[in-house]
PDB file of C-alpha atoms and ligand atoms in Angstrom:
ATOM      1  CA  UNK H  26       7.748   9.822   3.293  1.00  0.00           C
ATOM      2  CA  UNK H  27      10.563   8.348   5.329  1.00  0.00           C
ATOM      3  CA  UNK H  28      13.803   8.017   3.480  1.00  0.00           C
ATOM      4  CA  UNK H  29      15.416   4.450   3.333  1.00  0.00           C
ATOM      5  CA  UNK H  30      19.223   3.856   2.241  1.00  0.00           C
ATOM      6  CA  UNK H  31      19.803   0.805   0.244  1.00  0.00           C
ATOM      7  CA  UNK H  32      23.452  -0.120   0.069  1.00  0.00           C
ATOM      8  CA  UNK H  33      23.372  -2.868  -2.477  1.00  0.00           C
ATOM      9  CA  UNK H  34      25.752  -3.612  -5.647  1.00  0.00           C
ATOM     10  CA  UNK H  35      23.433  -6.418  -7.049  1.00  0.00           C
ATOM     11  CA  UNK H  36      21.603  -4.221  -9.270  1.00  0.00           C
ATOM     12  CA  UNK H  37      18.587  -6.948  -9.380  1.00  0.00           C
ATOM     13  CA  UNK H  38      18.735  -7.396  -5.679  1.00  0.00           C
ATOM     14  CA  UNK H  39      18.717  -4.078  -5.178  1.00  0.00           C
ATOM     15  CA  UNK H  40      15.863  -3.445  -7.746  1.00  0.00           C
ATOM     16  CA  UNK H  41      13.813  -5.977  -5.736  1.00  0.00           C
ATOM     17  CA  UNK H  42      14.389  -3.888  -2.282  1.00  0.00           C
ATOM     18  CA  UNK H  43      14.052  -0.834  -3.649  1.00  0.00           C
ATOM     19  CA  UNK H  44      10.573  -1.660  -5.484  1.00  0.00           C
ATOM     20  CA  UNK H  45       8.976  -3.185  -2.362  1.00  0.00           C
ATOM     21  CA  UNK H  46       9.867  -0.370  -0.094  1.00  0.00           C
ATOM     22  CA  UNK H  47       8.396   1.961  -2.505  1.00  0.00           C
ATOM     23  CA  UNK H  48       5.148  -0.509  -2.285  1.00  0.00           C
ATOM     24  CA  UNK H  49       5.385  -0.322   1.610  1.00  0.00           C
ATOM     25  CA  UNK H  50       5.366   3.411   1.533  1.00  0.00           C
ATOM     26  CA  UNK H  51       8.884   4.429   1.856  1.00  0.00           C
ATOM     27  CA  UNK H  52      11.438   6.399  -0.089  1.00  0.00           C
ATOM     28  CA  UNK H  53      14.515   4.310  -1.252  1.00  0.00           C
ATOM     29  CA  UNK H  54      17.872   6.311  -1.654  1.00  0.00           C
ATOM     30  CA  UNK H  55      20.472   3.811  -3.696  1.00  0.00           C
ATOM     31  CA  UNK H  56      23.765   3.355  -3.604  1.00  0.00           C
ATOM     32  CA  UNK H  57      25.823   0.592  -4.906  1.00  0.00           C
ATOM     33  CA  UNK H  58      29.057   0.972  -2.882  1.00  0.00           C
ATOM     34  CA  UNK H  59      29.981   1.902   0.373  1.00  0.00           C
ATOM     35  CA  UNK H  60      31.495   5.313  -0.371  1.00  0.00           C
ATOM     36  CA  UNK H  61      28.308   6.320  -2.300  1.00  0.00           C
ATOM     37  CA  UNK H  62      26.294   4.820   0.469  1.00  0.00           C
ATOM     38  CA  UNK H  63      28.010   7.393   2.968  1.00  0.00           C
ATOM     39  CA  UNK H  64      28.250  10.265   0.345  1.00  0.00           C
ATOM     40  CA  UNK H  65      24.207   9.732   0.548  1.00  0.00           C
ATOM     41  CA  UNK H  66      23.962   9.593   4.154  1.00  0.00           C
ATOM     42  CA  UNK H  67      25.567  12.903   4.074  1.00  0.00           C
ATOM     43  CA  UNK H  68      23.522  14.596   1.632  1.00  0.00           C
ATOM     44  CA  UNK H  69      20.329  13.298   2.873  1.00  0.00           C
ATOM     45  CA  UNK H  70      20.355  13.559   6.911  1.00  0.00           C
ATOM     46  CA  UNK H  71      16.670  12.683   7.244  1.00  0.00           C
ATOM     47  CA  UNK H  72      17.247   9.278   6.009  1.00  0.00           C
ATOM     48  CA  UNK H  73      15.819   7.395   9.030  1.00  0.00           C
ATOM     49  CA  UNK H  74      17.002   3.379   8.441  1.00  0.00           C
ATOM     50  CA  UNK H  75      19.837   2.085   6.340  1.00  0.00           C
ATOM     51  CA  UNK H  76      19.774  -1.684   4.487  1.00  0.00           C
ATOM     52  CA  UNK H  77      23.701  -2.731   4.248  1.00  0.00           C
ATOM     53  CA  UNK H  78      24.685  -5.486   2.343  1.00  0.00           C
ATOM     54  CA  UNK H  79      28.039  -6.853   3.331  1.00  0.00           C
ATOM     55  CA  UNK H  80      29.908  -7.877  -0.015  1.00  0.00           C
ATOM     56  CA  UNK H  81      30.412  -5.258  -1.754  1.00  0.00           C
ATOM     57  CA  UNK H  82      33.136  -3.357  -4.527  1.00  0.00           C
ATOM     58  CA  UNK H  83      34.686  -1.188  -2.181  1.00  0.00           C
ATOM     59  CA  UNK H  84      34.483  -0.805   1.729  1.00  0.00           C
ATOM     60  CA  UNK H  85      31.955  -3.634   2.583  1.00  0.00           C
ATOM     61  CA  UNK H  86      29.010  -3.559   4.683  1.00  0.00           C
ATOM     62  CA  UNK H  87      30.185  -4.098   8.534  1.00  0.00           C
ATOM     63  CA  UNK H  88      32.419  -0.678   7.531  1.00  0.00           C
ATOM     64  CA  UNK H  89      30.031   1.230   6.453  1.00  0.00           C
ATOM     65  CA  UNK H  90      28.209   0.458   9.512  1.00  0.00           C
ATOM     66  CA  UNK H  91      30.866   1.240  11.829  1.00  0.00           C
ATOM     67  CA  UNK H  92      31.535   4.553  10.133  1.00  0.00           C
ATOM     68  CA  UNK H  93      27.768   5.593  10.948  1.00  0.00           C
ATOM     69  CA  UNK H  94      28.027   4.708  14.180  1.00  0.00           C
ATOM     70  CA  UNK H  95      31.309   6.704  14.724  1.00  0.00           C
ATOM     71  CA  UNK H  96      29.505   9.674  13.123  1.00  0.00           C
ATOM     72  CA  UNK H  97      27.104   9.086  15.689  1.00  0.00           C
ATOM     73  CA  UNK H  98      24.057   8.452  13.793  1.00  0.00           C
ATOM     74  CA  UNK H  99      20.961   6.841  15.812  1.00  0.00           C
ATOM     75  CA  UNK H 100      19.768   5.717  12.298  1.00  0.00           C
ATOM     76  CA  UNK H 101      18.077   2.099  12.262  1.00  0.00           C
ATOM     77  CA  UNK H 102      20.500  -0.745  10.210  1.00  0.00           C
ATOM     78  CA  UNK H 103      19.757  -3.591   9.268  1.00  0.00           C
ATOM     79  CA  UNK H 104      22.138  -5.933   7.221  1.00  0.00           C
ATOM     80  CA  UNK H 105      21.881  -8.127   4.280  1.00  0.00           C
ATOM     81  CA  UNK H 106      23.565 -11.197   4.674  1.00  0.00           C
ATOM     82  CA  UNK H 107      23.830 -13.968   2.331  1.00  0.00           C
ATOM     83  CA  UNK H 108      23.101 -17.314   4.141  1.00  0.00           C
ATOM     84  CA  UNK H 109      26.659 -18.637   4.258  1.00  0.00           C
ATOM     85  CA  UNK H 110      27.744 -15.807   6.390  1.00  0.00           C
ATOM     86  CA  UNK H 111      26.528 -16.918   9.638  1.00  0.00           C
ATOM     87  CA  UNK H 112      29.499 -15.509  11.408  1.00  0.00           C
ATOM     88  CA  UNK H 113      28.430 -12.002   9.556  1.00  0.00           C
ATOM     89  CA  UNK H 114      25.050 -11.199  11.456  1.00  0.00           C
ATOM     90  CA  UNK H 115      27.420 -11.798  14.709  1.00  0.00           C
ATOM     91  CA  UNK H 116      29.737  -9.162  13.854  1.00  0.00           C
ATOM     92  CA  UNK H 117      26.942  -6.837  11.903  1.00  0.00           C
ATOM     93  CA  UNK H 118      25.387  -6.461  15.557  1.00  0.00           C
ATOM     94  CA  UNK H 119      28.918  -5.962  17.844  1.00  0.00           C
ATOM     95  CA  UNK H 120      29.675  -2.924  14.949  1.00  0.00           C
ATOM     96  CA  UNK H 121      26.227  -1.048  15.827  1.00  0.00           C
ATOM     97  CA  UNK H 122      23.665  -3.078  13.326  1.00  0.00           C
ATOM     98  CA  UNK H 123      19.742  -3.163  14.756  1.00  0.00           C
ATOM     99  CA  UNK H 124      19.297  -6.376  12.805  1.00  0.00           C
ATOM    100  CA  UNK H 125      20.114  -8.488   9.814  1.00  0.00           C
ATOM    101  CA  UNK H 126      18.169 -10.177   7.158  1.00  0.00           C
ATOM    102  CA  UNK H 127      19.190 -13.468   5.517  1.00  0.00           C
ATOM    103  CA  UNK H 128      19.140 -13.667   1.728  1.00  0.00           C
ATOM    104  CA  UNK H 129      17.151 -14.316  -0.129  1.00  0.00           C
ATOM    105  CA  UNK H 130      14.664 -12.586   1.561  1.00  0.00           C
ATOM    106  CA  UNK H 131      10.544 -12.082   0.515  1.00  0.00           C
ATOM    107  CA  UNK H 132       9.083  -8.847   0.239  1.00  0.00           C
ATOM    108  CA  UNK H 133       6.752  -9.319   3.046  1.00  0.00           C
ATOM    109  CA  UNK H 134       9.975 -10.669   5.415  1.00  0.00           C
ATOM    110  CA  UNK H 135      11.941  -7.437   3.923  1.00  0.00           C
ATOM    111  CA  UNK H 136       8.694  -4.947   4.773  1.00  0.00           C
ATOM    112  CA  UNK H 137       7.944  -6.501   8.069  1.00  0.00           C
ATOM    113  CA  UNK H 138      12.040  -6.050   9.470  1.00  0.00           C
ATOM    114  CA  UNK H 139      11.823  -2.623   8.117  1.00  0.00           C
ATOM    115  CA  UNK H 140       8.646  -1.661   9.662  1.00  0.00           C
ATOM    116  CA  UNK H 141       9.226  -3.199  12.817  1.00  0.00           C
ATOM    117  CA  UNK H 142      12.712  -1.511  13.260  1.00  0.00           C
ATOM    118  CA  UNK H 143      11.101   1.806  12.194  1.00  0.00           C
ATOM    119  CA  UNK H 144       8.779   1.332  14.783  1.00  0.00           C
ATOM    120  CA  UNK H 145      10.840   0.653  17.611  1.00  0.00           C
ATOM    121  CA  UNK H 146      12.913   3.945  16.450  1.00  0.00           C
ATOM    122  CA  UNK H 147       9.694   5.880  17.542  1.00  0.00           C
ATOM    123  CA  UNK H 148      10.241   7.169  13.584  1.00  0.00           C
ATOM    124  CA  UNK H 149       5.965   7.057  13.704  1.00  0.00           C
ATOM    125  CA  UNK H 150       5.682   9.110  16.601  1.00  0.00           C
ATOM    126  CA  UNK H 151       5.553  12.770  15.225  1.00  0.00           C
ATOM    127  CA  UNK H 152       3.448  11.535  12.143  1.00  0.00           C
ATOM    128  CA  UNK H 153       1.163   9.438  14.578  1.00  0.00           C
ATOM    129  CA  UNK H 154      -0.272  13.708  15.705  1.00  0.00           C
ATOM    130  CA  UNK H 155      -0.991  13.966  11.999  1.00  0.00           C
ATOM    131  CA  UNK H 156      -2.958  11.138  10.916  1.00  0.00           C
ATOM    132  CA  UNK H 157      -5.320  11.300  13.998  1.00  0.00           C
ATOM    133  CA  UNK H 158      -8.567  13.359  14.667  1.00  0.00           C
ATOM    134  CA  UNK H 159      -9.674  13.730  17.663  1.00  0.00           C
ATOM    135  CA  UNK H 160     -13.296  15.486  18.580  1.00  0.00           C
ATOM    136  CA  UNK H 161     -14.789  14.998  22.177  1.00  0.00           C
ATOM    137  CA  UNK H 162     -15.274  10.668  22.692  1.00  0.00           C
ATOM    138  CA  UNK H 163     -14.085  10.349  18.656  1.00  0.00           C
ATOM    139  CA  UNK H 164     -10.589   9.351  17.078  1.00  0.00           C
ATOM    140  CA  UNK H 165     -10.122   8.963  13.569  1.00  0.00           C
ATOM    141  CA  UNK H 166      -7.780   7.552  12.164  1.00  0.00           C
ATOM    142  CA  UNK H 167      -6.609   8.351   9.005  1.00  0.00           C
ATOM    143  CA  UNK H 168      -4.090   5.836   8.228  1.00  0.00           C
ATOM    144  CA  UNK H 169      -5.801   3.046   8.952  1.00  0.00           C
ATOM    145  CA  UNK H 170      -9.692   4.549   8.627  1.00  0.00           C
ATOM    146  CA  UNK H 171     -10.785   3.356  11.489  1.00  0.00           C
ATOM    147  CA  UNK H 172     -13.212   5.260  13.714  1.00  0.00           C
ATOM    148  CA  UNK H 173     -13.111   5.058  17.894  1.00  0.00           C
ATOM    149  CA  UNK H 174     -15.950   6.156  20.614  1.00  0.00           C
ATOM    150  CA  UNK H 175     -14.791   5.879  24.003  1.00  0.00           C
ATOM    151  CA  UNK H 176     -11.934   3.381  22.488  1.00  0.00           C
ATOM    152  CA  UNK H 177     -13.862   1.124  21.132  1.00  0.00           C
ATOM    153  CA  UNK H 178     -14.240   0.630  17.685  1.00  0.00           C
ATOM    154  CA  UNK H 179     -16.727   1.198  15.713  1.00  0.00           C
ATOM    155  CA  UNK H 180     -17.522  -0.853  12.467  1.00  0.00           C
ATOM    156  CA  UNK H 181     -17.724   1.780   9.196  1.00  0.00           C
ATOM    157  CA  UNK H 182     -18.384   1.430   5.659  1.00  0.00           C
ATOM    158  CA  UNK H 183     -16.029   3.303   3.664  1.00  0.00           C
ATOM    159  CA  UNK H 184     -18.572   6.073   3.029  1.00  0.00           C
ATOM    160  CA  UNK H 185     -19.374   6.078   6.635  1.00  0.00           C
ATOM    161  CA  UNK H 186     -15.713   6.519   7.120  1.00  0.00           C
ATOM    162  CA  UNK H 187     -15.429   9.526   4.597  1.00  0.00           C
ATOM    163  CA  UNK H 188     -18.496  10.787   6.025  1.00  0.00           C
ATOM    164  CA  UNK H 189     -17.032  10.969   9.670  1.00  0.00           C
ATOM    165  CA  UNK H 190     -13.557  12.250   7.979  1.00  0.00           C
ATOM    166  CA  UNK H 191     -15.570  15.137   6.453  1.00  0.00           C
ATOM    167  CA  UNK H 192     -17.186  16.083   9.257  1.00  0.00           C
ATOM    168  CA  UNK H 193     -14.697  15.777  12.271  1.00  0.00           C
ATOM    169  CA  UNK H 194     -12.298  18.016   9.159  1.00  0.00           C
ATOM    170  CA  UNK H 195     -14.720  20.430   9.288  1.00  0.00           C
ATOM    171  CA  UNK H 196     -16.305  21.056  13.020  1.00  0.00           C
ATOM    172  CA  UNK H 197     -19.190  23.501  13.683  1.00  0.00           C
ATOM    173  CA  UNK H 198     -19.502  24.198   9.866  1.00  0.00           C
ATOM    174  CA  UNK H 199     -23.174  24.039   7.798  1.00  0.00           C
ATOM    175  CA  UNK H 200     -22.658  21.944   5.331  1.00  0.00           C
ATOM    176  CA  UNK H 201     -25.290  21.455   2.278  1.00  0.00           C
ATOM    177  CA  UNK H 202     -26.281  17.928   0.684  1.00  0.00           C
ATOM    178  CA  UNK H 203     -24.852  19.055  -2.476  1.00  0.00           C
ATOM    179  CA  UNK H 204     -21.183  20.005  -0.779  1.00  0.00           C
ATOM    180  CA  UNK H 205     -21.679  16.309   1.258  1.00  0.00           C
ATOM    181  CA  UNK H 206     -22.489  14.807  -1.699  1.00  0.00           C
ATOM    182  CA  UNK H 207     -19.671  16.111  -3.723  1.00  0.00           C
ATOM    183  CA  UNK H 208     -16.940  15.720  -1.333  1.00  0.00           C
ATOM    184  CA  UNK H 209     -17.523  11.716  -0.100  1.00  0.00           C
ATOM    185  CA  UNK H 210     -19.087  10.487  -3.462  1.00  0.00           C
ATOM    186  CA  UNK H 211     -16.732  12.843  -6.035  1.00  0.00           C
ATOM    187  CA  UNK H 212     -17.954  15.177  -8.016  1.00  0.00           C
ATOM    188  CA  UNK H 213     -19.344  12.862 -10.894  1.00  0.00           C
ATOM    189  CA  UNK H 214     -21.345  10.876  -8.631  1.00  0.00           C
ATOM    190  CA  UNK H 215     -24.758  11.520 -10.695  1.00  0.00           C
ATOM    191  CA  UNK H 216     -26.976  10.085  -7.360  1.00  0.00           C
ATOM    192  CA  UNK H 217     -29.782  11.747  -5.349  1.00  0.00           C
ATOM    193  CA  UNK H 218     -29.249  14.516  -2.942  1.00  0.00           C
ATOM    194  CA  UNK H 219     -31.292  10.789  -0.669  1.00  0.00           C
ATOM    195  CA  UNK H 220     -28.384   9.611  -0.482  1.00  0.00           C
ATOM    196  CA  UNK H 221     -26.685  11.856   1.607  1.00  0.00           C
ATOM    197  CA  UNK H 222     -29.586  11.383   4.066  1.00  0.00           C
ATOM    198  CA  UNK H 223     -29.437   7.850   4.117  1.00  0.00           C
ATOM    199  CA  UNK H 224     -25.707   7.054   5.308  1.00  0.00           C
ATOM    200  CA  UNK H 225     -26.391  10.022   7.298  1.00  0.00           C
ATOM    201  CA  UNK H 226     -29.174   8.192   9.179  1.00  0.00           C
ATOM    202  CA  UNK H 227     -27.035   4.849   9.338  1.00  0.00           C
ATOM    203  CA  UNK H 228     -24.247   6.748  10.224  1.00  0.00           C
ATOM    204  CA  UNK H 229     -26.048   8.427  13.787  1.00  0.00           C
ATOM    205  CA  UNK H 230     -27.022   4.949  14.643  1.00  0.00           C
ATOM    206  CA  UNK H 231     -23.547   3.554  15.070  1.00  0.00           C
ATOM    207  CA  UNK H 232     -21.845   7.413  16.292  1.00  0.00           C
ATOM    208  CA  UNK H 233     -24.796   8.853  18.283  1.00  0.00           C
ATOM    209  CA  UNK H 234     -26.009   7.331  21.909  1.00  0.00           C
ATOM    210  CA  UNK H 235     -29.465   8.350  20.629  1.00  0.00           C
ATOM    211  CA  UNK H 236     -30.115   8.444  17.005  1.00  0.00           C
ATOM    212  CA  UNK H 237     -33.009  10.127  17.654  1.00  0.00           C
ATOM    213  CA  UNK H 238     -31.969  12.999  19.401  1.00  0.00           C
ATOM    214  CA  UNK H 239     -28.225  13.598  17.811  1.00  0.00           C
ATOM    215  CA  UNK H 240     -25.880  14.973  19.960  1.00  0.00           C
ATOM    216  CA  UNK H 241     -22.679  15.125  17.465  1.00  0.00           C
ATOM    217  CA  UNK H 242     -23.677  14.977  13.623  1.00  0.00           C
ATOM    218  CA  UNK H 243     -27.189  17.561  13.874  1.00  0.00           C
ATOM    219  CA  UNK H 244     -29.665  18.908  11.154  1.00  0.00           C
ATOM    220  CA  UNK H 245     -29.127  22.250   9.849  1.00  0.00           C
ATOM    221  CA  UNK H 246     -32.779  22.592   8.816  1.00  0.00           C
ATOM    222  CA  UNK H 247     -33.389  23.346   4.847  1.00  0.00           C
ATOM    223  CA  UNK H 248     -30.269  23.104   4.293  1.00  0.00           C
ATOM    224  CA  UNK H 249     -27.737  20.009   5.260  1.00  0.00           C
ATOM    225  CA  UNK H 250     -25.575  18.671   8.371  1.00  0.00           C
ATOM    226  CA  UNK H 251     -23.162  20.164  10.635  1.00  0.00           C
ATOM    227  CA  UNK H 252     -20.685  18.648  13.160  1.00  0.00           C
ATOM    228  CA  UNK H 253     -22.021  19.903  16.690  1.00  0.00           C
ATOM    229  CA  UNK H 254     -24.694  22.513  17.440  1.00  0.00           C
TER     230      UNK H 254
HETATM  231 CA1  LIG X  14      27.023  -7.795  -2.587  1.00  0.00          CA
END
């Protein structure tokens, strides 16, 4: 999970960031003044984006952000600015700020900044390796369960989806109805070993060029499905 400072000495304000980010996926480390907010920064070096507010007890926000910068951090930071300080997002960007948020702020505005930033930091690269699957024309995404032939995407159920993540997880291995079974529909699932055979049928026709004759997801005979010959 990628770590996200929150400099913030409103402790509702900061509550409210610090919940939402959590929602969004992220791991909030809090601090509520800007020498804890560096003491963190220290202790934590992974922390990939920083959320500054300006006003704050101590050193204030624009400081805190120049002192990253001078450390010469690449981290992402974005500022919190109440609405009266116009002049602040000016001077937030000349001391090394990526952006600046206005308060008050709505989760989705809040999530969206942060993602975007994190984004254009190339922070998704490396995990982009780990949440694909690739196998001959197929990419599977795990993040957001989508399924690609040739690039184009192909329309799955969710079962369909777990069916393909089983598989593509497993290449070249026999696997019975009863492990299929277990592993999409969980291991209470109290249906017919049919079942299996059924999304495996729908399945072909939206994977295989000729449902028919299947070229990727084949019969073991008496026994279940494998993933290739
Ligand atoms: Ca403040």
């Amino acid at each position: 999970m990628k770590k996200i400072l929150v400099l913030e000495d409103e402790d509702n304000i900061r509550s409210f960031v610090v919940i939402n980010l959590r929602r969004s996926g992220y791991e909030p480390i809090e601090a509520e003044n800007g020498n804890m907010a560096l003491e963190r920064l220290r202790v934590n070096p992974d922390i990939c984006l920083a959320l500054l507010d300006v006003m704050l007890p101590d050193i204030d926000g624009f400081e805190v952000c120049r002192r990253i910068r001078a450390s010469g951090s690449k981290i992402g930071i974005i500022m919190l600015t109440a609405k009266s300080q116009e002049i602040d997002k000016v001077t937030g960007l000349m001391t090394g700020a990526d952006d600046y948020i206005t308060k008050p702020f709505s989760p989705a505005e809040l999530t969206a900044r942060v993602d975007a930033l994190i984004r254009r930091l190339g922070v998704d690269d490396q995990e982009k390796a780990s949440v694909e699957v690739r196998n001959g024309p197929f990419v599977l995404n795990t993040r957001n369960r989508t399924l690609e032939k040739n690039g184009n995407r192909l329309k799955l159920t969710q079962i369909e989806y777990m069916l393909m993540k089983l598989f593509l997880e497993n290449p070249g291995k026999a696997m019975s109805r009863e492990d299929i079974l277990e592993a999409v529909w969980g291991a209470d699932f109290n249906g017919e070993l049919k079942t299996v055979d059924v999304n495996i049928r729908r399945l072909r026709m939206k994977i295989e060029d000729d449902p028919t004759e299947p070229e990727f997801l084949t019969t073991v005979w008496g026994y279940g499905y494998k993933w290739g010959f």
